[in-house]
Coordinates of C-alpha atoms in Angstrom, one line a residue:
X35 CA 3.5 1.4 12.1
X36 CA 3.1 -0.8 9.0
X37 CA 4.4 -0.8 5.6
X38 CA 3.5 -0.3 1.9
X39 CA 0.2 -1.9 0.7
X40 CA 1.0 -3.6 -2.5
X41 CA -1.7 -4.8 -4.9
X42 CA -4.4 -3.9 -2.4
X43 CA -7.5 -4.7 -4.4
X44 CA -6.3 -8.2 -5.5
X45 CA -5.0 -9.2 -2.1
X46 CA -8.2 -8.0 -0.3
X47 CA -10.5 -10.0 -2.5
X48 CA -11.0 -12.9 -0.2
X49 CA -14.1 -14.3 -2.0
X50 CA -12.1 -14.6 -5.3
X51 CA -9.7 -17.1 -3.8
X52 CA -9.9 -20.8 -4.8
X53 CA -12.6 -22.8 -3.1
X54 CA -11.6 -25.1 -0.3
X55 CA -11.5 -28.8 -1.2
X56 CA -10.7 -30.8 1.9
X57 CA -12.9 -31.0 5.0
X58 CA -10.3 -29.1 7.0
X59 CA -10.2 -26.3 4.5
X60 CA -14.0 -26.2 4.6
X61 CA -13.9 -25.6 8.3
X62 CA -14.4 -29.0 9.8
X63 CA -11.4 -28.9 12.1
X64 CA -12.9 -30.5 15.2
X65 CA -11.4 -34.0 14.5
X66 CA -7.9 -32.4 14.4
X67 CA -8.3 -31.2 18.0
X68 CA -9.4 -34.7 19.3
X69 CA -7.2 -35.7 22.2
X70 CA -5.3 -32.4 22.3
X71 CA -4.6 -31.2 25.8
X72 CA -5.5 -27.5 25.3
X73 CA -6.0 -25.4 28.4
X74 CA -7.4 -22.5 26.4
X75 CA -10.4 -22.3 24.1
X76 CA -11.1 -22.8 20.3
X77 CA -13.7 -21.0 18.3
X78 CA -14.2 -22.5 14.9
X79 CA -15.3 -21.0 11.5
X80 CA -17.2 -17.7 11.9
X81 CA -14.9 -16.9 14.8
X82 CA -15.6 -13.2 14.8
X83 CA -14.4 -10.1 12.9
X84 CA -11.2 -9.3 15.0
X85 CA -9.3 -12.4 13.9
X86 CA -10.0 -11.7 10.2
X87 CA -9.1 -8.0 10.1
X88 CA -6.4 -5.7 11.5
X89 CA -5.7 -2.1 12.3
X90 CA -5.1 -1.3 8.7
X91 CA -8.7 -2.0 7.9
X92 CA -7.9 -2.8 4.2
X93 CA -7.3 -6.5 4.4
X94 CA -9.8 -9.2 5.2
X95 CA -9.4 -13.0 5.8
X96 CA -11.5 -15.9 6.9
X97 CA -9.6 -18.0 9.4
X98 CA -11.0 -21.5 10.2
X99 CA -10.4 -21.2 13.9
X100 CA -9.4 -18.7 16.6
X101 CA -7.4 -20.3 19.4
X102 CA -7.2 -18.5 22.7
X103 CA -4.2 -20.1 24.5
X104 CA -4.2 -20.0 28.2
X105 CA -0.4 -20.5 28.6
X106 CA 2.7 -20.8 26.4
X107 CA 2.2 -24.6 26.2
X108 CA -1.0 -24.1 24.3
X109 CA 1.1 -22.4 21.5
X110 CA 2.4 -25.8 20.7
X111 CA -0.9 -26.3 18.9
X112 CA 1.1 -25.4 15.8
X113 CA 1.9 -29.1 15.6
X114 CA -1.7 -29.7 14.6
X115 CA -1.1 -27.8 11.4
X116 CA 1.6 -30.2 10.4
X117 CA -1.0 -33.0 10.2
X118 CA -2.6 -31.2 7.2
X119 CA -1.0 -30.2 3.9
X120 CA -2.8 -26.9 3.9
X121 CA -3.2 -25.4 7.4
X122 CA -1.2 -22.5 8.6
X123 CA -0.9 -20.6 11.9
X124 CA -0.7 -16.9 12.6
X125 CA 0.2 -15.4 16.0
X126 CA -1.9 -12.3 16.5
X127 CA -0.9 -9.8 19.1
X128 CA -3.0 -6.6 19.3
X129 CA -3.9 -6.7 15.6
X130 CA -1.9 -3.6 14.8
X131 CA -0.6 -4.6 11.4
X132 CA -2.2 -3.0 8.3
X133 CA -1.4 -5.5 5.6
X134 CA -2.7 -8.7 7.1
X135 CA 0.6 -9.9 8.4
X136 CA -1.0 -11.5 11.4
X137 CA -3.8 -13.2 9.5
X138 CA -4.2 -16.8 8.4
X139 CA -6.8 -17.2 5.7
X140 CA -8.4 -20.6 6.1
X141 CA -5.9 -21.3 8.8
X142 CA -5.5 -21.0 12.6
X143 CA -5.1 -17.7 14.5
X144 CA -3.5 -17.7 17.9
X145 CA -4.7 -14.8 20.1
X146 CA -1.5 -14.2 22.1
X147 CA -3.1 -11.7 24.4
X148 CA -5.1 -14.5 26.1
X149 CA -1.9 -16.2 27.4
X150 CA -1.7 -15.5 31.1
X151 CA 0.2 -12.2 31.3
X152 CA 3.4 -12.4 33.3
X153 CA 5.7 -9.5 34.0
X154 CA 8.4 -10.7 36.5
X155 CA 10.9 -8.0 37.4
X156 CA 14.3 -8.8 38.8
X157 CA 15.8 -5.5 40.2
X158 CA 19.1 -7.2 41.0
X159 CA 19.9 -7.8 37.3
X160 CA 17.7 -5.0 36.0
X161 CA 15.7 -7.4 33.7
X162 CA 12.1 -8.4 33.4
X163 CA 10.7 -11.7 32.1
X164 CA 7.6 -10.8 30.1
X165 CA 5.0 -12.8 28.3
X166 CA 5.0 -12.5 24.5
X167 CA 1.4 -11.4 24.5
X168 CA 1.9 -8.7 27.1
X169 CA 1.3 -5.1 26.0
X170 CA 4.3 -2.7 26.3
X171 CA 2.0 -0.3 28.2
X172 CA 1.5 -2.9 30.9
X173 CA 5.2 -3.6 31.1
X174 CA 5.8 0.1 31.5
X175 CA 3.3 0.4 34.4
X176 CA 4.5 -2.7 36.2
X177 CA 8.2 -1.8 36.0
X178 CA 7.9 1.9 36.7
X179 CA 5.2 1.9 39.4
X180 CA 6.5 -1.3 41.1
X181 CA 10.2 -0.9 40.9
X182 CA 11.2 2.5 39.5
X183 CA 12.7 0.7 36.5
X184 CA 11.8 0.8 32.8
X185 CA 12.8 -0.8 29.5
X186 CA 15.5 1.1 27.7
X187 CA 14.0 1.1 24.2
X188 CA 10.4 1.7 23.2
X189 CA 8.0 2.1 20.3
X190 CA 5.9 5.3 20.1
X191 CA 2.7 3.4 20.6
X192 CA 2.7 1.1 23.5
X193 CA -0.5 -0.8 22.8
X194 CA 1.6 -3.4 21.0
X195 CA 2.6 -6.9 22.2
X196 CA 6.1 -7.7 23.2
X197 CA 6.3 -10.6 20.8
X198 CA 5.0 -8.5 18.0
X199 CA 7.5 -5.7 18.1
X200 CA 10.4 -8.1 18.7
X201 CA 9.4 -10.0 15.6
X202 CA 10.0 -6.8 13.6
X203 CA 12.5 -4.5 15.4
X204 CA 10.8 -1.9 17.6
X205 CA 12.0 1.6 17.0
X206 CA 11.4 5.0 18.6
X207 CA 13.2 8.1 19.8
X208 CA 15.5 6.1 22.1
X209 CA 16.9 3.8 19.3
X210 CA 19.9 6.1 18.6
X211 CA 21.1 5.4 22.1
X212 CA 20.2 1.8 22.9
X213 CA 19.3 0.4 19.5
X214 CA 15.9 -1.1 18.6
X215 CA 14.0 -3.3 21.0
X216 CA 15.5 -6.4 19.4
X217 CA 18.9 -5.3 20.8
X218 CA 17.5 -5.0 24.3
X219 CA 16.5 -8.6 25.1
X220 CA 18.8 -11.2 26.5
X221 CA 16.6 -14.4 26.3
X222 CA 13.5 -15.7 24.5
X223 CA 11.2 -18.6 24.8
X224 CA 10.1 -19.6 21.3
X225 CA 7.7 -22.2 19.8
X226 CA 9.1 -23.1 16.4
X227 CA 7.1 -24.2 13.3
X228 CA 7.8 -27.8 14.3
X229 CA 5.9 -27.2 17.5
X230 CA 9.0 -27.5 19.7
X231 CA 9.6 -25.1 22.6
X232 CA 13.1 -23.7 23.1
X233 CA 14.8 -21.2 25.4
X234 CA 17.3 -19.2 23.4
X235 CA 19.9 -16.5 23.8
X236 CA 23.2 -15.4 22.4
X237 CA 24.8 -18.4 24.1
X238 CA 21.9 -21.0 24.1
X239 CA 20.4 -22.0 20.8
X240 CA 21.9 -18.8 19.3
X241 CA 20.8 -19.4 15.7
X242 CA 17.1 -19.4 16.8
X243 CA 17.6 -16.4 18.9
X244 CA 19.1 -14.3 16.1
X245 CA 16.6 -15.7 13.6
X246 CA 13.5 -14.8 15.5
X247 CA 14.5 -11.3 16.4
X248 CA 13.3 -9.2 13.4
X249 CA 12.2 -12.5 11.7
X250 CA 8.7 -11.4 10.9
X251 CA 7.2 -14.4 12.7
X252 CA 8.7 -16.8 10.1
X253 CA 10.8 -18.9 12.5
X254 CA 8.9 -19.1 15.8
X255 CA 6.3 -17.6 18.1
X256 CA 7.8 -15.6 21.0
X257 CA 6.0 -16.7 24.2
X258 CA 8.5 -15.0 26.6
X259 CA 11.2 -12.4 26.5
X260 CA 13.8 -11.2 29.0
X261 CA 14.0 -7.4 28.6
X262 CA 16.8 -5.1 29.8
X263 CA 15.8 -2.4 32.2
X264 CA 17.2 0.8 33.6
X265 CA 16.3 3.3 36.3
X266 CA 13.2 5.3 35.3
X267 CA 13.3 9.1 35.5
X268 CA 10.5 11.1 37.2
X269 CA 10.0 13.8 34.6
X270 CA 10.6 14.7 31.0
X271 CA 11.2 18.1 29.4
X272 CA 9.6 17.7 26.0
X273 CA 10.8 20.2 23.3
X274 CA 9.9 20.9 19.7
X275 CA 11.8 23.3 17.4
X276 CA 11.0 24.2 13.8
X277 CA 13.2 24.3 10.7
X278 CA 12.5 25.8 7.3
X279 CA 15.3 23.9 5.5
X280 CA 15.7 20.2 5.5
X281 CA 19.5 20.5 5.3
X282 CA 19.6 22.3 8.7
X283 CA 17.1 20.0 10.3
X284 CA 19.2 16.9 9.2
X285 CA 22.4 18.5 10.3
X286 CA 21.2 19.1 13.8
X287 CA 19.5 15.8 14.1
X288 CA 22.6 13.9 12.9
X289 CA 24.8 16.0 15.2
X290 CA 22.6 15.0 18.2
X291 CA 22.4 11.3 17.5
X292 CA 26.2 11.0 17.1
X293 CA 27.1 12.7 20.3
X294 CA 28.4 10.5 23.1
X295 CA 25.8 9.0 25.5
X296 CA 25.2 11.4 28.3
X297 CA 26.1 14.4 26.1
X298 CA 22.8 14.4 24.1
X299 CA 19.1 14.2 24.7
X300 CA 17.4 11.1 25.9
X301 CA 15.0 10.9 23.0
X302 CA 15.0 12.3 19.5
X303 CA 12.5 12.1 16.7
X304 CA 11.3 14.5 14.0
X305 CA 8.4 15.1 11.6
X306 CA 7.4 17.0 8.5
X307 CA 4.4 19.3 8.4
X308 CA 2.7 21.5 5.9
X309 CA 3.6 25.1 5.8
X310 CA 0.0 26.3 6.1
X311 CA -2.9 26.7 8.5
X312 CA -4.3 23.2 7.7
X313 CA -5.7 22.2 11.1
X314 CA -4.5 18.6 10.6
X315 CA -1.3 18.7 8.6
X316 CA -0.1 22.3 9.2
X317 CA 1.2 24.6 11.9
X318 CA -1.3 23.5 14.5
X319 CA 0.4 20.1 14.7
X320 CA 3.5 21.5 16.4
X321 CA 2.6 23.2 19.7
X322 CA 2.7 20.9 22.7
X323 CA 0.1 22.6 24.8
X324 CA -3.2 24.3 24.0
X325 CA -2.0 27.7 25.3
X326 CA 1.0 27.7 23.0
X327 CA 0.8 29.6 19.7
X328 CA 2.6 28.9 16.4
X329 CA 3.5 32.3 15.0
X330 CA 3.7 31.9 11.2
X331 CA 5.4 35.4 10.9
X332 CA 8.6 33.7 12.2
X333 CA 8.8 31.5 9.1
X334 CA 11.4 32.8 6.5
X335 CA 9.7 34.0 3.3
X336 CA 11.8 31.6 1.3
X337 CA 10.4 28.6 3.0
X338 CA 8.9 25.9 0.9
X339 CA 5.6 24.0 1.0
X340 CA 6.7 21.9 4.0
X341 CA 8.6 22.6 7.3
X342 CA 10.4 20.3 9.7
X343 CA 10.1 19.8 13.4
X344 CA 12.9 18.3 15.6
X345 CA 11.4 16.7 18.7
X346 CA 13.7 16.0 21.7
X347 CA 13.3 15.1 25.3
X348 CA 15.4 15.4 28.4
X349 CA 14.9 13.1 31.5
X350 CA 15.3 14.4 35.0
X351 CA 14.5 13.5 38.6
X352 CA 12.1 15.3 40.9
X353 CA 15.0 16.4 43.2
X354 CA 17.0 18.0 40.3
X355 CA 17.0 21.8 40.7
X356 CA 15.0 23.6 37.9
X357 CA 18.1 25.7 37.2
X358 CA 20.2 22.6 36.6
X359 CA 17.7 21.2 34.1
X360 CA 17.5 24.6 32.4
X361 CA 21.3 24.8 32.1
X362 CA 21.7 21.3 30.8
X363 CA 19.0 22.0 28.2
X364 CA 20.6 25.2 27.0
X365 CA 23.9 23.5 26.7
X366 CA 22.4 20.8 24.5
X367 CA 20.4 23.3 22.4
X368 CA 23.4 25.5 21.8
X369 CA 24.4 25.8 18.2
X370 CA 21.2 24.3 16.8
X371 CA 19.9 26.2 13.8
X372 CA 16.1 26.2 14.3
X373 CA 13.9 29.1 13.4
X374 CA 13.9 31.7 16.1
X375 CA 10.6 32.1 17.9
X376 CA 9.4 28.6 17.0
X377 CA 10.5 26.7 20.1
X378 CA 7.9 24.9 22.2
X379 CA 8.4 22.9 25.5
X380 CA 6.4 21.4 28.3
X381 CA 7.4 19.4 31.4
X382 CA 5.5 16.1 31.8
X383 CA 5.8 12.9 33.9
X384 CA 7.8 10.1 32.4
X385 CA 4.9 7.7 32.0
X386 CA 2.7 10.5 30.6
X387 CA 5.4 11.1 28.0
X388 CA 5.7 7.5 27.0
X389 CA 1.9 7.1 26.8
X390 CA 1.4 10.2 24.7
X391 CA 0.1 8.2 21.7
X392 CA -2.4 6.5 24.0
X393 CA -4.1 9.9 24.5
X394 CA -4.2 10.4 20.7
X395 CA -5.8 6.9 20.4
X396 CA -8.5 7.8 22.9
X397 CA -9.2 11.0 21.0
X398 CA -9.3 9.2 17.7
X399 CA -11.7 6.6 19.1
X400 CA -13.9 9.4 20.5
X401 CA -14.0 11.0 17.0
X402 CA -14.7 7.7 15.3
X403 CA -11.6 7.6 13.2
X404 CA -9.5 5.0 15.0
X405 CA -11.4 2.2 13.3
X406 CA -11.1 3.9 9.8
X407 CA -8.5 2.4 7.4
X408 CA -4.9 3.2 8.1
X409 CA -2.8 2.7 4.9
X410 CA 0.5 3.4 6.6
X411 CA 3.9 3.3 4.9
X412 CA 7.2 2.9 6.8
X413 CA 10.6 3.1 5.2
X414 CA 14.3 3.0 6.1
X415 CA 16.1 5.4 3.8
X416 CA 19.8 5.7 3.5
X417 CA 21.4 8.9 4.7
X418 CA 23.0 9.3 1.3
X419 CA 19.6 9.5 -0.3
X420 CA 17.5 11.3 2.3
X421 CA 18.0 14.9 0.9
X422 CA 16.8 13.7 -2.6
X423 CA 14.0 11.8 -0.9
X424 CA 13.0 15.1 0.7
X425 CA 13.0 16.8 -2.7
X426 CA 11.0 14.1 -4.5
X427 CA 8.6 13.0 -1.7
X428 CA 8.2 15.5 1.1
X429 CA 8.3 18.6 -1.1
X430 CA 6.4 17.1 -4.0
X431 CA 4.2 14.0 -3.5
X432 CA 3.4 14.8 0.1
X433 CA 3.3 18.6 0.0
X434 CA -0.3 18.6 1.2
X435 CA 0.3 16.1 4.1
X436 CA -1.0 12.7 4.8
X437 CA -3.8 13.3 7.3
X438 CA -1.5 12.3 10.2
X439 CA 2.1 12.5 11.3
X440 CA 5.0 12.2 8.8
X441 CA 7.9 11.0 10.9
X442 CA 11.5 11.4 9.8
X443 CA 14.6 11.1 12.0
X444 CA 18.1 9.5 11.8
X445 CA 19.2 6.2 13.3
X446 CA 22.6 4.7 13.6
X447 CA 23.0 1.3 11.9
X448 CA 26.1 -0.9 12.4
X449 CA 26.9 0.2 16.0
X450 CA 23.3 -0.4 17.1
X451 CA 21.9 -3.3 15.0
X452 CA 23.4 -6.8 15.3
X453 CA 23.7 -8.1 11.7
X454 CA 23.1 -11.7 12.9
X455 CA 19.5 -10.8 13.4
X456 CA 16.9 -11.0 10.6
X457 CA 16.2 -7.2 10.2
X458 CA 17.6 -5.8 6.9
X459 CA 18.8 -2.2 6.6
X460 CA 20.1 0.2 4.0
X461 CA 23.9 0.4 3.5
X462 CA 26.0 2.8 5.6
X463 CA 26.5 4.0 9.1
X464 CA 23.3 6.0 9.3
X465 CA 19.8 5.8 7.8
X466 CA 16.5 7.6 8.4
X467 CA 13.1 6.2 9.5
X468 CA 10.3 7.7 7.4
X469 CA 6.8 6.8 8.6
X470 CA 3.5 8.0 7.0
X471 CA 0.9 7.5 9.7
X472 CA -2.2 8.1 7.7
X473 CA -5.7 8.5 9.0
X474 CA -8.8 8.4 6.8
X475 CA -11.2 11.1 7.8
X476 CA -12.8 14.1 6.2
X477 CA -10.7 17.3 6.1
X478 CA -9.7 19.7 3.3
X479 CA -7.6 17.9 0.7
X480 CA -8.1 14.6 2.3
X481 CA -7.6 11.4 0.4
X482 CA -9.6 8.2 0.4
X483 CA -8.0 4.9 1.6
X484 CA -7.6 3.8 -2.0
X485 CA -6.0 7.1 -3.0
X486 CA -3.6 6.8 -0.1
X487 CA -2.6 3.3 -1.2
X488 CA -2.0 4.6 -4.7
X489 CA 0.1 7.4 -3.3
X490 CA 2.1 4.9 -1.2
X491 CA 2.8 3.0 -4.4
X492 CA 3.9 6.2 -6.1
X493 CA 6.4 6.9 -3.3
X494 CA 7.9 3.4 -3.5
X495 CA 8.2 3.5 -7.2
X496 CA 9.8 6.9 -7.1
X497 CA 12.4 5.5 -4.7
X498 CA 13.1 2.6 -7.1
X499 CA 13.3 4.9 -10.2
X500 CA 15.6 7.3 -8.5
X501 CA 17.9 4.5 -7.3
X502 CA 17.4 5.3 -3.6
X503 CA 18.9 2.8 -1.1
X504 CA 15.9 2.0 1.1
X505 CA 14.0 -0.9 2.8
X506 CA 10.4 -1.2 3.8
X507 CA 10.1 -1.4 7.5
X508 CA 7.4 -3.8 8.7
X509 CA 7.5 -4.9 5.1
X510 CA 4.8 -6.3 2.8
X511 CA 5.4 -7.9 -0.6
X512 CA 3.2 -10.3 -2.5
X513 CA 5.8 -12.1 -4.7
X514 CA 8.9 -14.2 -4.0
X515 CA 10.8 -11.8 -6.2
X516 CA 9.7 -8.8 -4.1
X517 CA 11.0 -10.6 -0.9
X518 CA 14.2 -11.6 -2.6
X519 CA 14.9 -7.9 -3.5
X520 CA 14.0 -6.9 0.1
X521 CA 16.4 -9.3 1.7
X522 CA 19.1 -8.9 -0.9
X523 CA 22.3 -10.8 0.0
X524 CA 20.5 -12.1 3.2
X525 CA 17.9 -14.0 1.3
X526 CA 19.9 -17.3 1.3
X527 CA 20.3 -17.1 5.0
X528 CA 16.7 -16.3 5.5
X529 CA 15.6 -19.4 3.5
X530 CA 18.1 -21.6 5.4
X531 CA 16.6 -20.4 8.7
X532 CA 13.1 -21.1 7.4
X533 CA 14.1 -24.6 6.3
X534 CA 15.5 -25.3 9.8
X535 CA 12.9 -23.8 12.1
X536 CA 9.7 -23.9 10.0
X537 CA 10.3 -26.3 7.1
X538 CA 6.6 -26.7 6.2
X539 CA 6.0 -23.0 6.2
X540 CA 3.3 -23.2 8.8
X541 CA 3.9 -19.9 10.5
X542 CA 3.0 -16.3 9.6
X543 CA 1.3 -16.9 6.2
X544 CA 0.0 -13.4 6.1
X545 CA 3.5 -12.1 5.3
X546 CA 3.3 -14.0 2.0
X547 CA 6.9 -14.9 2.0
X548 CA 6.8 -18.7 1.8
X549 CA 3.8 -20.8 0.5
X550 CA 2.9 -23.9 2.5
X551 CA 5.3 -26.8 1.8
X552 CA 7.6 -24.4 -0.1
X553 CA 10.9 -25.3 -1.7
X554 CA 14.1 -23.1 -1.5
X555 CA 14.9 -21.1 -4.6

């Protein structure tokens, strides 16, 4: 899930950038590595397409070297960049950004997945020590199959690295209960921009701990995280219900996320879909099983161009009597105002539920669309503005869909997000995640990647013009002023942290926040 693509054509024109002047910029980095005790491998200029592109498929770069570290000590190679006035370092996880955030044009790219994967579970404390380059799907399998435990907070797609999601936030349908993934770690091992390795937590090196979590890779590279676990259920009852009015969808979603823990569902998300028979964006996107049928005759005649689906899930154990699961479900569903006749559910295994997007990935790869461009846009929109956002964006700009899911669901803010961390949020006690998960492939009314980017820009500009309180999630800006607006009153703190932990601005150049050898402003 990646954010708004700003000034796409200009940023993507790699060949128009200034010509390199020094030997290092031209690709002759071998002298820099003389005498370096590196257990992994280094591939110099021409190091392959993966390190110069990402999931978005709309940004390109030309790194000078791809480093495949064998262990966390190898990540200290960032010290090499300090010997040059120009070199930068990007830590690349599974390459799932879409705006080049994990790229380093004419710099060094660290492939974090090559670090020896470690997932060490301690059942006594219900925690796991996990390598920063480990994929969440591997953490899931190790913890559940080996110990009957699981992390408390997830992302929808688990083919992401632990260090990557913790550098942003990590949100999904469990966030309203446990907070984002950044709230569910107790300790980190971090390599700073100075090349120093620190263990940090709320009590040990706390400023680094709070800086790195949600810090967009600006203050350090996460090489290990200690993740909170809980007992894993066996099964999940997965339910979708449909609404014709946004006000009723929002009322029910907000009611459920504000109930006391144990008195609500174990997962809650939602999405917008087109009120038509469009096979990609319409009614067909709602049923959970191939033998389920969406009956459009149930939709009220007064319904608009888009409808809304509330998606919830209930955990249970194999030994729970079916009648008890049914009774609990009906109690939780009582009073919800969804459209009668448009309720869908299936029972699936817990791991199958969490890996649901993996199946979609496999289908997309089989259809040849996984490698197509993905101009995704992610926003946090204040609760006070979400109804107007629905009117301006969902019912107008996006009334024909986006060629993929349009997620929208509420999250609690102050009680679930520690303000000492680097993530910035809209004001208020509640806000909504909005995620446009676009795919570029032929279908009726489909847009090209360039048209999708223009539409993303239109949405962001509409938010600004209407005075909506919003933030880009997994943000991307190309100017210092854009980043200052993004961080608002936290900009000074963000700069101070940069000056302390990465004073030469070596790390994460693809974010385009700080130029090399920057000065505070």
